[in-house]
PDB file of C-alpha atoms in Angstrom:
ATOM      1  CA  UNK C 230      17.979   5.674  17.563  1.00 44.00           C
ATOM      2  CA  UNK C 231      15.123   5.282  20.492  1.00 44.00           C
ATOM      3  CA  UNK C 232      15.893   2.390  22.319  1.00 48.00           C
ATOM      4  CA  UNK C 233      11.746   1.820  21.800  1.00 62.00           C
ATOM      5  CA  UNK C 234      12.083   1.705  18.471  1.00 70.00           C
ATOM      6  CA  UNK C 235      13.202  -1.974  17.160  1.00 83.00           C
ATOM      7  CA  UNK C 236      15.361  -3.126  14.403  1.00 91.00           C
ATOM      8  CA  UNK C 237      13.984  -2.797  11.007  1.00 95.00           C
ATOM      9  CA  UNK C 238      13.436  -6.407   9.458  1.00 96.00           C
ATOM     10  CA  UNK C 239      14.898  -6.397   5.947  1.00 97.00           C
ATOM     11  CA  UNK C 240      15.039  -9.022   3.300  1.00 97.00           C
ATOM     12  CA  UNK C 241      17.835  -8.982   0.169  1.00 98.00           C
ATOM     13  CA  UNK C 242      16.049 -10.073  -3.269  1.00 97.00           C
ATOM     14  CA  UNK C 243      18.582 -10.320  -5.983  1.00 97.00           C
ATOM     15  CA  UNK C 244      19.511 -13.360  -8.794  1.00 96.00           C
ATOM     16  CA  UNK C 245      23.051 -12.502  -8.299  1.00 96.00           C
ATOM     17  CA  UNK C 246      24.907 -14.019  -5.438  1.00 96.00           C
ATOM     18  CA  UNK C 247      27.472 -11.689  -5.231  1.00 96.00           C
ATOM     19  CA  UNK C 248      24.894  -8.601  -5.051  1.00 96.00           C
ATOM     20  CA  UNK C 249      23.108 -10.567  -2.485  1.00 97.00           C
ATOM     21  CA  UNK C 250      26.375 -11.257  -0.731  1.00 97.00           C
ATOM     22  CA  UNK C 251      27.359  -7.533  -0.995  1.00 97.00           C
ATOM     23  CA  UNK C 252      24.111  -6.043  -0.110  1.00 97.00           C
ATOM     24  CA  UNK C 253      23.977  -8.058   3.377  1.00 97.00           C
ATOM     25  CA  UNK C 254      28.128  -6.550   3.909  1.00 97.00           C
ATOM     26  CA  UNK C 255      26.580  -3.661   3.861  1.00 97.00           C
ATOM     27  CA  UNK C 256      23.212  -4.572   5.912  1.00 97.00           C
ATOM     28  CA  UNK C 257      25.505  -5.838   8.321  1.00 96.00           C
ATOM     29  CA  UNK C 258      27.006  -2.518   8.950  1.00 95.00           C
ATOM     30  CA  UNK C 259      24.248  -0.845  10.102  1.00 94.00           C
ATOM     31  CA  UNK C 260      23.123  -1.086  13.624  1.00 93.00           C
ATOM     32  CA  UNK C 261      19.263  -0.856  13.163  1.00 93.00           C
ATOM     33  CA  UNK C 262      18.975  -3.473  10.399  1.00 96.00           C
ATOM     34  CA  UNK C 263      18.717  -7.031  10.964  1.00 96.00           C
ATOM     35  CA  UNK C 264      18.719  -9.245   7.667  1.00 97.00           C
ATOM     36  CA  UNK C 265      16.643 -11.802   7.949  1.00 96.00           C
ATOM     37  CA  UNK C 266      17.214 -13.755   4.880  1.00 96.00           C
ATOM     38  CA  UNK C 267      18.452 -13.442   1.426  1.00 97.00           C
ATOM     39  CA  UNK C 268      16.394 -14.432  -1.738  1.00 96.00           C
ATOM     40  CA  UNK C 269      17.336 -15.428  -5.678  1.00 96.00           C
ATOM     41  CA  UNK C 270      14.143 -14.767  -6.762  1.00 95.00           C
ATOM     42  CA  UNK C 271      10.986 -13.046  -6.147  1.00 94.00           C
ATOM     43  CA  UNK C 272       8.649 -15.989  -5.934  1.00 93.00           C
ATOM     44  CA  UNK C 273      10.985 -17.251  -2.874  1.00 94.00           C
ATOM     45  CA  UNK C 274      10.693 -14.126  -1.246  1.00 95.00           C
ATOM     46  CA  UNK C 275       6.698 -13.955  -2.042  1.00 91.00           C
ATOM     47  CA  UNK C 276       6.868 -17.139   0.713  1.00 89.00           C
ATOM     48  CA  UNK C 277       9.189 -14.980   2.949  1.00 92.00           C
ATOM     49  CA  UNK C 278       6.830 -11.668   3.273  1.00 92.00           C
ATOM     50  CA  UNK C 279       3.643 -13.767   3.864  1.00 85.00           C
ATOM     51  CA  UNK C 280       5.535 -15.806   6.694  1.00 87.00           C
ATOM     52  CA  UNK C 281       7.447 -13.106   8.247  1.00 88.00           C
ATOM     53  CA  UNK C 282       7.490  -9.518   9.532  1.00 89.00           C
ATOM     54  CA  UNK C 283       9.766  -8.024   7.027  1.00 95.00           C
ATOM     55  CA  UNK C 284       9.952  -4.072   7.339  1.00 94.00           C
ATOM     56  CA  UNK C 285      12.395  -2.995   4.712  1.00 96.00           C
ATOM     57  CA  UNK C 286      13.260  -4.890   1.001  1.00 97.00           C
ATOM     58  CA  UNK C 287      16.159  -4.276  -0.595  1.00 97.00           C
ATOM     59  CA  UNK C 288      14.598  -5.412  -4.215  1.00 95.00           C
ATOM     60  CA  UNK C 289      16.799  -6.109  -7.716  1.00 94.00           C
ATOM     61  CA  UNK C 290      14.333  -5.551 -10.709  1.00 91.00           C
ATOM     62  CA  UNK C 291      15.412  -7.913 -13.686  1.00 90.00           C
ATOM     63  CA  UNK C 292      14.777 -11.799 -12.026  1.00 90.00           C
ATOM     64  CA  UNK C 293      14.047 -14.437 -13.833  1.00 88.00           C
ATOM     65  CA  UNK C 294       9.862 -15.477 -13.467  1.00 89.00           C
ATOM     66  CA  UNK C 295       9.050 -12.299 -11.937  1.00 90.00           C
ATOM     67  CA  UNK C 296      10.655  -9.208 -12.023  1.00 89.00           C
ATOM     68  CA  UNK C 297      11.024  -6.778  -8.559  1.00 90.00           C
ATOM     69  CA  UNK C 298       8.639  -4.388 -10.078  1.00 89.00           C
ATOM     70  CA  UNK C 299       6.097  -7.239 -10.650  1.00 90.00           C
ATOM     71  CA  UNK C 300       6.707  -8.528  -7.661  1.00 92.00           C
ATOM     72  CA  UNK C 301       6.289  -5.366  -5.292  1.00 89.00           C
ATOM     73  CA  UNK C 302       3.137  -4.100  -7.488  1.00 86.00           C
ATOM     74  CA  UNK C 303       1.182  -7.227  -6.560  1.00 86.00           C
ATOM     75  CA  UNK C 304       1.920  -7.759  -2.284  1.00 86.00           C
ATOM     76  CA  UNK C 305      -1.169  -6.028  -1.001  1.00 77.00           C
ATOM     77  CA  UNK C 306       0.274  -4.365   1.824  1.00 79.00           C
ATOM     78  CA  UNK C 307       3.857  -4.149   0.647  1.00 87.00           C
ATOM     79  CA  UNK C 308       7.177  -3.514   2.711  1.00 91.00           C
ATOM     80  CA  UNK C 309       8.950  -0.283   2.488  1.00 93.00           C
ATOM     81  CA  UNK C 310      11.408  -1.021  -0.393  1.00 93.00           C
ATOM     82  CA  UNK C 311      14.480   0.099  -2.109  1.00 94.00           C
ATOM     83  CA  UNK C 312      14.933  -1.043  -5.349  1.00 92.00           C
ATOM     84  CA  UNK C 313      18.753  -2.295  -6.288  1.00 93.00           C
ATOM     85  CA  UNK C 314      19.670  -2.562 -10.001  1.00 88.00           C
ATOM     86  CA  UNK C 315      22.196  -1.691 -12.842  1.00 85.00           C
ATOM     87  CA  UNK C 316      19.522  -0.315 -15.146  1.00 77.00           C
ATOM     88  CA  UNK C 317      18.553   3.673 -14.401  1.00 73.00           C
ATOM     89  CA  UNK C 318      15.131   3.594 -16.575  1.00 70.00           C
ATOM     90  CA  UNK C 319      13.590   2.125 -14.095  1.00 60.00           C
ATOM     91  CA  UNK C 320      13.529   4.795 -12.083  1.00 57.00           C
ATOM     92  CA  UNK C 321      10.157   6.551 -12.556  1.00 59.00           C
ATOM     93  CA  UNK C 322       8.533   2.902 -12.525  1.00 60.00           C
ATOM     94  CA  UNK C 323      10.063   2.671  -9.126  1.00 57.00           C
ATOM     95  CA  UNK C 324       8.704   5.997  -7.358  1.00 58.00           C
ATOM     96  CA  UNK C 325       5.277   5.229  -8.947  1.00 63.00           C
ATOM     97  CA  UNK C 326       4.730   2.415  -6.525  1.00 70.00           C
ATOM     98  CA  UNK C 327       6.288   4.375  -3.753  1.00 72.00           C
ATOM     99  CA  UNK C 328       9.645   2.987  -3.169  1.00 84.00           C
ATOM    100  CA  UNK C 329      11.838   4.600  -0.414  1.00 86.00           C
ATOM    101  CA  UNK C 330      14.590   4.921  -2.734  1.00 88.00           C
ATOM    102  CA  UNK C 331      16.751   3.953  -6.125  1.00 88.00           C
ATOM    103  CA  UNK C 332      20.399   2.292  -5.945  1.00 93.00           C
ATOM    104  CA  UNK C 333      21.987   2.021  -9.078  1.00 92.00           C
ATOM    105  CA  UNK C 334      24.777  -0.711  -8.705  1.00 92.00           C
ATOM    106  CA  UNK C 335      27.455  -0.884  -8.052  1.00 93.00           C
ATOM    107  CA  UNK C 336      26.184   0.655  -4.795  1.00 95.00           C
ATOM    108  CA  UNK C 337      28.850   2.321  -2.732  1.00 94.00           C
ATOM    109  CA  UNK C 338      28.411   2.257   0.929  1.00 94.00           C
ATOM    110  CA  UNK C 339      27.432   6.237   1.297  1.00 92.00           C
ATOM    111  CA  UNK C 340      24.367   6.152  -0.872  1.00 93.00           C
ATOM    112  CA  UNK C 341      23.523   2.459   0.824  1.00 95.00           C
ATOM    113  CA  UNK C 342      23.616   4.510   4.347  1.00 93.00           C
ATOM    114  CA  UNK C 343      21.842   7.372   2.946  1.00 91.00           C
ATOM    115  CA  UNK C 344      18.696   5.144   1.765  1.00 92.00           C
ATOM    116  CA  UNK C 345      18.522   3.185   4.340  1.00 94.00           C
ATOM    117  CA  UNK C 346      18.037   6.165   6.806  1.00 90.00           C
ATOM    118  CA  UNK C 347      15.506   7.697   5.136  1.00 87.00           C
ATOM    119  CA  UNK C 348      13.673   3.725   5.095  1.00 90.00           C
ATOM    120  CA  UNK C 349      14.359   4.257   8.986  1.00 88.00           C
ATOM    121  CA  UNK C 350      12.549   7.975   9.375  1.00 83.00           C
ATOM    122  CA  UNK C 351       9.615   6.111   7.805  1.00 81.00           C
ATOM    123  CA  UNK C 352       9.950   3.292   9.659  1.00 86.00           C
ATOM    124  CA  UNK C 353       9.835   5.612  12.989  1.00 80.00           C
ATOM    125  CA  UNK C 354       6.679   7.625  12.028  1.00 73.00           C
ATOM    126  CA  UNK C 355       5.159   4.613  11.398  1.00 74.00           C
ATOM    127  CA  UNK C 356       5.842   2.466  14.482  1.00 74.00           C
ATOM    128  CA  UNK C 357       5.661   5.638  16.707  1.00 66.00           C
ATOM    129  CA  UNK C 358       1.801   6.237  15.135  1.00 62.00           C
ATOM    130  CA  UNK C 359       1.071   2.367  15.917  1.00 63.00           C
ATOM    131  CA  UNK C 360       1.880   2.818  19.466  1.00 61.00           C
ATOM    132  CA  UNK C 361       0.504   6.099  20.613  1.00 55.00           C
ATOM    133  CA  UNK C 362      -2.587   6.443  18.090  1.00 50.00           C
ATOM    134  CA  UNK C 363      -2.849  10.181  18.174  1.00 49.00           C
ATOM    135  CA  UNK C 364      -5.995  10.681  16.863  1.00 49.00           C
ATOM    136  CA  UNK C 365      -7.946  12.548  19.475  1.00 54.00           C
ATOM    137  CA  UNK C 366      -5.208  14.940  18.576  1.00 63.00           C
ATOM    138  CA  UNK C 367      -6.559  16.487  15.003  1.00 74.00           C
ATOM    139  CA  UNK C 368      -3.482  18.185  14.273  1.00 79.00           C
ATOM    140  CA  UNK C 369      -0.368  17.177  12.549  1.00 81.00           C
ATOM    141  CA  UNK C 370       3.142  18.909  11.174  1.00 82.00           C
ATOM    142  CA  UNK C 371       4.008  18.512   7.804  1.00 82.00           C
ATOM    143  CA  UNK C 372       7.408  19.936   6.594  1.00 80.00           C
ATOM    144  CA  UNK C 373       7.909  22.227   3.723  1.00 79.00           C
ATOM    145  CA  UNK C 374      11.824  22.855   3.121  1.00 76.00           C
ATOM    146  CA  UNK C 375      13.355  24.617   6.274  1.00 79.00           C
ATOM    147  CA  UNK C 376       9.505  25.005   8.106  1.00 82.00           C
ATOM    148  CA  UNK C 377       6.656  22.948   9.310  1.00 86.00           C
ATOM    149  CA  UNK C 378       3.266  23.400   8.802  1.00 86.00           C
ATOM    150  CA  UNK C 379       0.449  22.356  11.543  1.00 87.00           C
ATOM    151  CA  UNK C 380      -2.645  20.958   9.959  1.00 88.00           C
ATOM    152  CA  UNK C 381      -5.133  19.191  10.950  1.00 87.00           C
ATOM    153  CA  UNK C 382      -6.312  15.956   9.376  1.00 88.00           C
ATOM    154  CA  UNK C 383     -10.108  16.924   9.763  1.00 88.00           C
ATOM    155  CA  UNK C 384     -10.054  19.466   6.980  1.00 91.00           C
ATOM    156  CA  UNK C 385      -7.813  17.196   4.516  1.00 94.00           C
ATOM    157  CA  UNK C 386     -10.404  16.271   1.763  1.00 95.00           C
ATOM    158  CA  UNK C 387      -7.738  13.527   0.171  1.00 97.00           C
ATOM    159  CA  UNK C 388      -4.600  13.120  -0.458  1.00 96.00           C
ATOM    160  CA  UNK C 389      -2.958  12.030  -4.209  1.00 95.00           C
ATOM    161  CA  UNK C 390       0.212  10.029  -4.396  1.00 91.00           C
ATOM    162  CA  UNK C 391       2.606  11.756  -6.972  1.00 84.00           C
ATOM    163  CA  UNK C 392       5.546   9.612  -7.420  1.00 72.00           C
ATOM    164  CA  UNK C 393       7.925   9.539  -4.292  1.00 71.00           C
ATOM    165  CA  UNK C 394       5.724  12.719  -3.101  1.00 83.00           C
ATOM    166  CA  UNK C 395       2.121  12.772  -2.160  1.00 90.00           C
ATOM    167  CA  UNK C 396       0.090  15.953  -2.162  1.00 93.00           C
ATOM    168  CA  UNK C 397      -2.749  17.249   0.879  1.00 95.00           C
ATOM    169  CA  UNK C 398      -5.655  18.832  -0.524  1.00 95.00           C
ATOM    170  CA  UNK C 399      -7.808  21.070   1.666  1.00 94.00           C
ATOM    171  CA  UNK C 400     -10.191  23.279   0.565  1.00 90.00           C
ATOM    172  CA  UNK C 401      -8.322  26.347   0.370  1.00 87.00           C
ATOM    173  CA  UNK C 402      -5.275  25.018  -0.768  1.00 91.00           C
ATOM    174  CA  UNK C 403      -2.986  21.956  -1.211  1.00 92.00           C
ATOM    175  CA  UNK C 404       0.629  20.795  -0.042  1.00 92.00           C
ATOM    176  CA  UNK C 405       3.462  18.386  -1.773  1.00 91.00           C
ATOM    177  CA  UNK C 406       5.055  16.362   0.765  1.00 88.00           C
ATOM    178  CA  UNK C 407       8.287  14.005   0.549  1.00 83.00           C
ATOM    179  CA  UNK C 408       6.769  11.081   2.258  1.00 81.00           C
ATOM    180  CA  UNK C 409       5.252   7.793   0.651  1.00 81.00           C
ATOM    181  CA  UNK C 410       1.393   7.260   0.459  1.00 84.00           C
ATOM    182  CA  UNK C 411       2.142   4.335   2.672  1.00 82.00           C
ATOM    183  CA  UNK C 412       3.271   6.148   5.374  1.00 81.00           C
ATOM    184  CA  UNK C 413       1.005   8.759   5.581  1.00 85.00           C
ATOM    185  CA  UNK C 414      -1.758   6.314   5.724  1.00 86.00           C
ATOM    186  CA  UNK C 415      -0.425   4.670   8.544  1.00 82.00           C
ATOM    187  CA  UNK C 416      -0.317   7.703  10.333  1.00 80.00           C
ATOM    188  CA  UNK C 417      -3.656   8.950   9.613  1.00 85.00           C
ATOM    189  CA  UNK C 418      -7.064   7.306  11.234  1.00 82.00           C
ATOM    190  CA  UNK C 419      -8.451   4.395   9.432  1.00 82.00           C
ATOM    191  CA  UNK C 420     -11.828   5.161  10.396  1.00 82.00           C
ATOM    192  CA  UNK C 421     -11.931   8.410   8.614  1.00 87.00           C
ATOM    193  CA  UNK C 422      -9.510   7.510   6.019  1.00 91.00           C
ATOM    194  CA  UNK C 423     -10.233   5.267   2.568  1.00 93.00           C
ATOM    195  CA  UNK C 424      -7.804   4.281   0.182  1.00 93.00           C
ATOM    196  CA  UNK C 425     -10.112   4.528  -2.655  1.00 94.00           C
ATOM    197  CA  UNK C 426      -7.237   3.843  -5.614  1.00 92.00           C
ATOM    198  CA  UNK C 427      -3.489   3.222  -5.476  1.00 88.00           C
ATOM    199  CA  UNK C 428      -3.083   7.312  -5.738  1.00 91.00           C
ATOM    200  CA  UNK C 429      -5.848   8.211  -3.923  1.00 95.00           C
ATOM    201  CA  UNK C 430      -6.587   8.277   0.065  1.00 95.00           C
ATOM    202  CA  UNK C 431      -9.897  10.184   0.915  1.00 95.00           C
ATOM    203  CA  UNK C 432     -11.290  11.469   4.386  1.00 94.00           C
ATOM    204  CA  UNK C 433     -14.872  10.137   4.307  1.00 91.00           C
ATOM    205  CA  UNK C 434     -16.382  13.244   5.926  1.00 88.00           C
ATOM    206  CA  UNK C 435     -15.717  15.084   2.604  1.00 91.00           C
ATOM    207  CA  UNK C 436     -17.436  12.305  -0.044  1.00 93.00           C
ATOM    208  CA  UNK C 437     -20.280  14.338  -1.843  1.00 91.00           C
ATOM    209  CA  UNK C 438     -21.187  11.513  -3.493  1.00 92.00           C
ATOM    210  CA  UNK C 439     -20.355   8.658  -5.185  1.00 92.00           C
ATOM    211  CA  UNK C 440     -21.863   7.476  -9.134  1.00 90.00           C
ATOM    212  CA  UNK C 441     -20.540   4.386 -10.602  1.00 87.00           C
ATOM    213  CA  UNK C 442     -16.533   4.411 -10.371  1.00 89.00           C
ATOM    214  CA  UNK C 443     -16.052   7.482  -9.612  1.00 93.00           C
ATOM    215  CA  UNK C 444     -16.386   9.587  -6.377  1.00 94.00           C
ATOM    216  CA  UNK C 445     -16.903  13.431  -5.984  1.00 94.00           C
ATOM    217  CA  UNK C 446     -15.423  15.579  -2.971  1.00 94.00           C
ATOM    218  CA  UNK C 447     -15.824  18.958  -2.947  1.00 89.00           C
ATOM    219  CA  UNK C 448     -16.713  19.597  -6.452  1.00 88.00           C
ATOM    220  CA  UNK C 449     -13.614  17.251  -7.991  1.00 94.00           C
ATOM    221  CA  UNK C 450     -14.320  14.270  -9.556  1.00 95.00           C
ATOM    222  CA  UNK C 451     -11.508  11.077  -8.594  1.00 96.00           C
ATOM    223  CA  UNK C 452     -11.894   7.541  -9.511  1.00 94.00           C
ATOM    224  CA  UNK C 453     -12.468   4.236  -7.357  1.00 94.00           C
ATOM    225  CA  UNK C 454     -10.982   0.976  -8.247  1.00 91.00           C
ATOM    226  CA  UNK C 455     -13.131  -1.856  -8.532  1.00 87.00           C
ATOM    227  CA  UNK C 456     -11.219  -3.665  -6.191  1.00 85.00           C
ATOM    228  CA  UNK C 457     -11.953  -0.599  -3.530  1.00 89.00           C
ATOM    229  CA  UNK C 458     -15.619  -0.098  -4.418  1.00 89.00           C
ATOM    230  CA  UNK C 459     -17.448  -2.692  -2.829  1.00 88.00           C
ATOM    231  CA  UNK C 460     -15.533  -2.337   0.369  1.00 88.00           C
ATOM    232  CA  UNK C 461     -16.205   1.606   0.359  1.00 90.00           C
ATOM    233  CA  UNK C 462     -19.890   0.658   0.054  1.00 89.00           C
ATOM    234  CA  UNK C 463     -20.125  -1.456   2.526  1.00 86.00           C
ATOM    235  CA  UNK C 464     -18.067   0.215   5.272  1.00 83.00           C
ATOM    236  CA  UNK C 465     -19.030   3.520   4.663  1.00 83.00           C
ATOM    237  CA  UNK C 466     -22.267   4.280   2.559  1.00 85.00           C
ATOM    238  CA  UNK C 467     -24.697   1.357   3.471  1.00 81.00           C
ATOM    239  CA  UNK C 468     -24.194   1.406   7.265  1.00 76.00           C
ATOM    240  CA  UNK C 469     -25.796   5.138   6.495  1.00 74.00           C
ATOM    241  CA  UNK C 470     -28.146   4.384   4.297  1.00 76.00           C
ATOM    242  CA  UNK C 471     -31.718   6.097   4.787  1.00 72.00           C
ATOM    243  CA  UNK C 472     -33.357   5.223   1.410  1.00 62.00           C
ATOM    244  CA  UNK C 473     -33.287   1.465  -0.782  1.00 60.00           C
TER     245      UNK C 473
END
């Protein structure tokens, strides 16, 4: 690892002390990782996130009060997070808010190491993108299997998460990524991007129009949250307005 880049901040969530205990073994292990506390339930750690830094949660899903799930859905600008459990339904739940990865106890060391690299690849992009702020630079590499792809981010019209995968649509064609909508959005402009709904992030150049929820770009229709709408409004349409 770049000596630039520093340790990933992680926090250990779980109602069982001997998971927690394990989990932080295994933390302990790893040279980029530094544990910076460990949690019995998610309403500590709520105190925890909104006090510190933390970069990486290792997250069990059935706590008492609030489950990891319930807990991770509701932080508005959530950690990256792998979820820790004995119960393998949860697994599609988990990749719909974008987790980094699923570890179905007990968790063996191997599968520990390989989740928490791929929390660390993310964890690059993303700190590398903070620093040097590419953006006068339009184009970007995407990989597809053995290849990558140069695009640039002017001609993305918006991007739609899809479980752990998001997908770039252009106006010629679209591409499926492995990478969280997270993490692309860090890495993208803020000025031309939007996050519009939990599964949608829109360049602004593209909007057609926008009528009541919902927003049009390039002849498809996707919704805004009424959380988002407001916001959108005011950042983006009525600082252009011509006509009252």
């Amino acid at each position: 690892m770049s000596s630039n880049i520093p340790k990933m901040k992680c926090l250990i969530i779980d109602d069982e002390p001997l998971a927690r205990f394990h989990l932080k073994e295994l933390a302990d292990q790893i040279d980029f990782l530094s544990v910076e506390g460990t949690c019995a339930t998610a309403l500590e750690a709520d105190t925890i996130v909104k006090e510190k830094e933390i970069d990486l949660l290792f997250l069990d899903i059935n706590m008492p009060y609030l489950t990891g799930l319930e807990f991770l859905e509701q932080l508005e600008n959530p950690p990256l997070a792998i979820l820790t459990t004995a119960y393998s339904e949860y697994a599609l739940e988990g990749y719909r808010l974008q987790v980094v990865d699923y570890l179905l106890k007990p968790i063996a060391f191997n599968r520990f190491y390989q989740a928490v690299n791929k929390a660390q690849q993310q964890f690059i992009v993303s700190e590398k993108m903070k620093k040097n702020s590419p953006f006068d630079d339009p184009f970007l590499y995407v990989r597809q299997s053995d290849s990558f792809i140069k695009v640039s981010w002017v001609d993305i019209l918006y991007i739609e998460s899809m479980q752990n995968y998001t997908k770039l649509h252009f106006k010629d064609k679209s591409l499926v990524i492995h990478q969280t909508m997270k993490a692309i959005e860090e890495s993208l402009p803020s000025e031309h991007f939007f996050r519009i709904h939990k599964s949608f992030l829109i360049n602004i150049t593209h909007i057609d129009m926008i009528s009541g929820g919902r927003l049009f770009i390039n002849k498809t229709e996707l919704p805004i949250s009424r959380t988002r709408k407001e916001e959108l409004l005011n950042q983006v349409v009525y600082k252009k307005l011509i006509s009252k």
